[in-house]
């Protein structure tokens, strides 16, 4: 294969430092697939953990499969060749178990495209092998027709159990039955879901399956496996830093947030454990940038001590340390002195709403005034740029809230005299968030609000990115959907929908047609529900 | 006087490494060098990188030899560098020659 014919051929080569290559003979072959490009997938910590953990078992060989660039996808289709794993270049269809790390609803069609390119039948019932899906999808229902097993929660806890079942049972049916009996594994075909009007009714079809379903989480982060032999790409990836997890979950209660519930409860890793991991990863990888990962890093109990110690550890080697999720008041009141020594990075602030009243309503605790008062401090940090995140379409939001976003952004830009990246997203009432029972703002209102925001924010020193409304609507529908949506996703896919998460590839018409042909009204999923949801049989609070 | 200790290394880029760009090569060599734990000399400024200079760049897809000068904060034994570096270079990059430039 002449790789020069393809864009970024580095994506498909397997020469990363610390790549794991095993002989296949006599082993159970597990593929871990990621439904987005290499450079996105390699920035995913979960994928790295599972890849390394699976390969710790002597009788398992685990390899990675990423979504191909469109040029390679077309090439494979035309030549009737199959999508392959990075390590051995064997087709996806030759693996015994196919795992997917799926975290985003707009990647559902990519998921189907990968199966098709890999020569794997899409529907569960047409397939002899197991597709296991985990990651960040909290409501698996729309994929029920395609996926055999969903894992609910943190797979580190059950990987050994999973492997033992693969060893013990060889045919699909007995594997599925054995898995369904273990908490955390959701085998949708063992459940019957009935929709009557606005209500969902759930029934077990296999008596040893669990109902309600409970998620699984790691109790002690200090004893959890960490992939210290860090897989180090030779080419640039999206988040080109080693991710060092310092905490899981979030102690805050922002009402709109799904991650809070998904990663519940809040857990921290000890400072000395984190430092040990950092040292080991640096030795094994030589990576020049590290980031300390948590949903809210400033809530980490020993954050000052950690930054100081980490800085000391890496001072000589000039390794950069970034903290992607600091709260602004913590930054300017106590953390900036510590950060001065650390290699410069960018700062991200999720302000979410334009006025204090609306922020209170969504329970977002952020002190914007402190931020503005601290401009000298912020200037001294030599930040490359500042990223600001907002939402619109929030409950109770009025025109003034939107105008205030513009005013606030312009004020920050002026005071700091710095280029701002502003990202404004449509609010989606996601399952398992505390706002899950709200309706999504009607489309026509969203369009008007978007216009208003564009008018007030188009400035030279502001780089603005604002949601494509239709794209967010599909994301909302898929996240709030039920089993009937499997057919809609399938139709959209047959019509050619893929890369839906990329605005330039997203095609609303395909989705609209798919809904029409299935005689489903997508708006139905966006109104406020009364009694229960398609995901009510799953308990993510654990 | 230039206090940095310089070593000129000749490497051969071949096999799948041909598909990695010059920019990738800089990244690959810096990380390999960092893994050796030798006292690298870093560039100044907000974004310090391991200093190195190349005699040329190879085109994407091309195989061949490149000379690169590595800079260190202090004297580094040539043999030690050879042993440590060859252990840390990925497949497709071969160490051909090492010579001390100053010192």
XYZ file of N, CA, C and O in Angstrom, chain B residues 12-87:
304
model
N 19.617 7.466 9.960
C 19.012 7.052 8.702
C 17.521 6.846 8.915
O 17.093 6.156 9.836
N 16.737 7.512 8.068
C 15.281 7.423 8.155
C 14.841 6.471 7.051
O 15.133 6.698 5.874
N 14.167 5.400 7.438
C 13.791 4.387 6.443
C 12.508 3.674 6.892
O 11.933 3.998 7.926
N 12.057 2.707 6.096
C 10.861 1.937 6.453
C 9.653 2.847 6.607
O 9.512 3.837 5.880
N 8.802 2.552 7.593
C 7.597 3.377 7.732
C 7.929 4.791 8.209
O 7.112 5.694 8.069
N 9.109 4.987 8.740
C 9.488 6.330 9.184
C 9.537 7.332 8.020
O 9.526 8.540 8.231
N 9.607 6.814 6.792
C 9.581 7.691 5.623
C 8.304 8.530 5.593
O 8.258 9.596 5.013
N 7.218 7.976 6.175
C 5.934 8.662 6.101
C 5.762 9.710 7.187
O 4.717 10.331 7.298
N 6.783 9.855 8.015
C 6.699 10.884 9.049
C 7.478 12.112 8.591
O 8.578 11.995 8.057
N 6.859 13.275 8.791
C 7.419 14.513 8.263
C 8.628 14.974 9.075
O 8.949 14.410 10.112
N 9.261 16.038 8.592
C 10.380 16.620 9.313
C 9.920 17.092 10.701
O 10.616 16.923 11.684
N 8.734 17.675 10.745
C 8.184 18.135 12.024
C 8.001 16.955 12.991
O 8.279 17.055 14.186
N 7.516 15.846 12.449
C 7.368 14.636 13.264
C 8.729 14.162 13.749
O 8.886 13.751 14.900
N 9.712 14.253 12.872
C 11.063 13.780 13.224
C 11.627 14.562 14.415
O 12.238 13.986 15.306
N 11.386 15.882 14.413
C 11.837 16.705 15.536
C 11.207 16.200 16.834
O 11.876 16.028 17.855
N 9.902 15.930 16.756
C 9.168 15.429 17.923
C 9.719 14.061 18.364
O 9.972 13.824 19.541
N 9.943 13.190 17.391
C 10.437 11.840 17.690
C 11.811 11.912 18.366
O 12.049 11.257 19.379
N 12.686 12.752 17.828
C 14.036 12.840 18.375
C 14.044 13.507 19.753
O 14.762 13.079 20.651
N 13.212 14.534 19.912
C 13.178 15.180 21.229
C 12.708 14.200 22.304
O 13.282 14.095 23.377
N 11.663 13.443 21.985
C 11.148 12.497 22.983
C 12.147 11.375 23.240
O 12.320 10.941 24.381
N 12.820 10.932 22.190
C 13.836 9.885 22.374
C 14.958 10.411 23.270
O 15.417 9.736 24.189
N 15.346 11.640 23.004
C 16.409 12.265 23.784
C 16.002 12.426 25.248
O 16.767 12.176 26.170
N 14.753 12.830 25.443
C 14.244 12.980 26.809
C 14.246 11.631 27.533
O 14.534 11.554 28.722
N 13.925 10.577 26.806
C 13.911 9.250 27.435
C 15.307 8.793 27.846
O 15.449 7.960 28.731
N 16.341 9.333 27.225
C 17.700 8.941 27.617
C 18.076 9.518 28.978
O 19.047 9.080 29.579
N 17.328 10.534 29.434
C 17.601 11.188 30.725
C 18.944 11.915 30.742
O 19.483 12.183 31.806
N 19.488 12.211 29.588
C 20.742 12.963 29.531
C 20.436 14.463 29.682
O 19.316 14.890 29.440
N 21.440 15.278 30.081
C 21.165 16.705 30.360
C 20.992 17.540 29.093
O 21.906 18.220 28.636
N 19.798 17.520 28.556
C 19.485 18.227 27.311
C 19.562 19.742 27.516
O 19.187 20.251 28.567
N 20.017 20.431 26.503
C 19.957 21.894 26.531
C 18.643 22.327 25.877
O 18.343 21.937 24.747
N 17.884 23.162 26.604
C 16.589 23.595 26.074
C 16.646 25.026 25.554
O 17.413 25.845 26.075
N 15.827 25.315 24.576
C 15.726 26.689 24.078
C 15.074 27.550 25.148
O 14.373 27.056 26.023
N 15.311 28.856 25.073
C 14.731 29.760 26.059
C 13.305 30.112 25.649
O 12.845 29.728 24.581
N 12.646 30.871 26.514
C 11.307 31.352 26.151
C 10.214 30.578 26.853
O 10.482 29.742 27.710
N 8.997 30.860 26.471
C 7.860 30.281 27.173
C 7.593 28.851 26.783
O 6.897 28.130 27.462
N 8.130 28.474 25.665
C 7.856 27.129 25.202
C 9.164 26.410 24.908
O 9.520 26.181 23.762
N 9.921 26.087 25.957
C 11.254 25.516 25.741
C 11.207 24.160 25.049
O 10.386 23.320 25.389
N 12.054 23.980 24.062
C 12.165 22.695 23.376
C 13.625 22.264 23.402
O 14.509 23.095 23.570
N 13.862 20.963 23.223
C 15.241 20.486 23.139
C 15.861 21.100 21.889
O 15.310 20.994 20.800
N 16.988 21.765 22.066
C 17.588 22.411 20.902
C 18.268 21.369 20.024
O 18.987 20.493 20.498
N 18.019 21.465 18.722
C 18.726 20.604 17.775
C 18.747 21.286 16.419
O 17.880 22.103 16.105
N 19.780 21.012 15.646
C 19.775 21.585 14.295
C 20.103 20.511 13.266
O 20.901 19.609 13.503
N 19.455 20.653 12.123
C 19.552 19.639 11.071
C 20.327 20.188 9.879
O 20.270 21.380 9.597
N 20.996 19.307 9.147
C 21.687 19.764 7.945
C 20.748 19.843 6.750
O 20.996 20.546 5.794
N 19.643 19.104 6.817
C 18.665 19.151 5.724
C 17.381 18.467 6.179
O 17.311 17.910 7.274
N 16.371 18.538 5.344
C 15.127 17.823 5.628
C 14.853 16.867 4.477
O 15.126 17.181 3.330
N 14.329 15.718 4.816
C 13.957 14.762 3.768
C 12.499 14.990 3.387
O 11.681 15.372 4.216
N 12.194 14.745 2.125
C 10.805 14.870 1.681
C 9.985 13.705 2.226
O 10.519 12.629 2.492
N 8.679 13.925 2.352
C 7.789 12.861 2.817
C 7.887 11.683 1.841
O 7.749 11.859 0.641
N 8.152 10.503 2.385
C 8.257 9.322 1.544
C 9.694 8.975 1.177
O 9.959 7.872 0.712
N 10.598 9.926 1.390
C 11.990 9.726 1.002
C 12.767 9.064 2.139
O 12.573 9.405 3.301
N 13.653 8.121 1.792
C 14.523 7.587 2.836
C 15.929 8.145 2.639
O 16.285 8.554 1.527
N 16.690 8.176 3.719
C 18.037 8.706 3.559
C 18.660 9.098 4.892
O 18.070 8.874 5.959
N 19.824 9.687 4.783
C 20.558 10.063 5.995
C 20.431 11.551 6.283
O 20.387 12.368 5.375
N 20.352 11.875 7.560
C 20.301 13.270 8.003
C 21.322 13.443 9.123
O 21.508 12.535 9.941
N 21.948 14.597 9.150
C 22.810 14.926 10.282
C 22.065 15.872 11.204
O 21.457 16.835 10.745
N 22.129 15.559 12.485
C 21.472 16.447 13.450
C 22.435 16.714 14.601
O 23.160 15.816 15.043
N 22.467 17.987 15.030
C 23.305 18.319 16.186
C 22.422 18.405 17.412
O 21.411 19.121 17.429
N 22.776 17.633 18.440
C 22.088 17.700 19.725
C 22.899 18.588 20.654
O 24.127 18.571 20.632
N 22.216 19.329 21.492
C 22.882 20.242 22.436
C 22.635 19.776 23.863
O 21.511 19.428 24.225
N 23.710 19.814 24.655
C 23.578 19.397 26.058
C 24.076 20.489 26.995
O 24.877 21.334 26.609
N 23.591 20.430 28.227
C 23.993 21.428 29.224
C 25.409 21.172 29.727
O 26.069 22.045 30.238
N 25.847 19.928 29.650
C 27.183 19.587 30.114
C 27.757 18.474 29.235
O 27.060 17.948 28.373
N 28.983 18.125 29.525
C 29.659 17.122 28.728
C 28.941 15.768 28.792
O 28.531 15.317 29.855
N 28.781 15.148 27.642
C 28.118 13.840 27.596
C 29.044 12.873 26.869
O 29.618 13.210 25.839
N 29.187 11.701 27.449
C 30.053 10.703 26.836
C 29.412 10.179 25.544
O 28.239 9.817 25.513
N 30.221 10.163 24.488
C 29.748 9.765 23.168
C 29.167 8.350 23.158
O 28.109 8.080 22.601
N 29.867 7.443 23.825
C 29.427 6.042 23.856
C 28.132 5.885 24.635
O 27.247 5.111 24.267
N 28.034 6.652 25.732
C 26.829 6.607 26.546
C 25.624 7.067 25.716
O 24.553 6.467 25.737
N 25.839 8.137 24.963
C 24.758 8.634 24.110
C 24.374 7.580 23.078
O 23.197 7.320 22.836
N 25.388 6.950 22.500
C 25.109 5.934 21.481
C 24.236 4.808 22.058
O 23.210 4.438 21.488
N 24.640 4.327 23.237
C 23.907 3.209 23.846
C 22.485 3.634 24.191
O 21.512 2.968 23.847
N 22.394 4.802 24.875
C 21.062 5.218 25.337
C 20.144 5.611 24.187
O 18.956 5.291 24.197
N 20.692 6.300 23.225
C 19.852 6.765 22.124
C 19.355 5.602 21.266
O 18.184 5.540 20.893
N 20.263 4.661 20.978
C 19.818 3.575 20.088
C 18.721 2.745 20.749
O 17.875 2.178 20.069
N 18.742 2.715 22.083
C 17.671 1.999 22.782
C 16.343 2.741 22.684
O 15.280 2.162 22.875
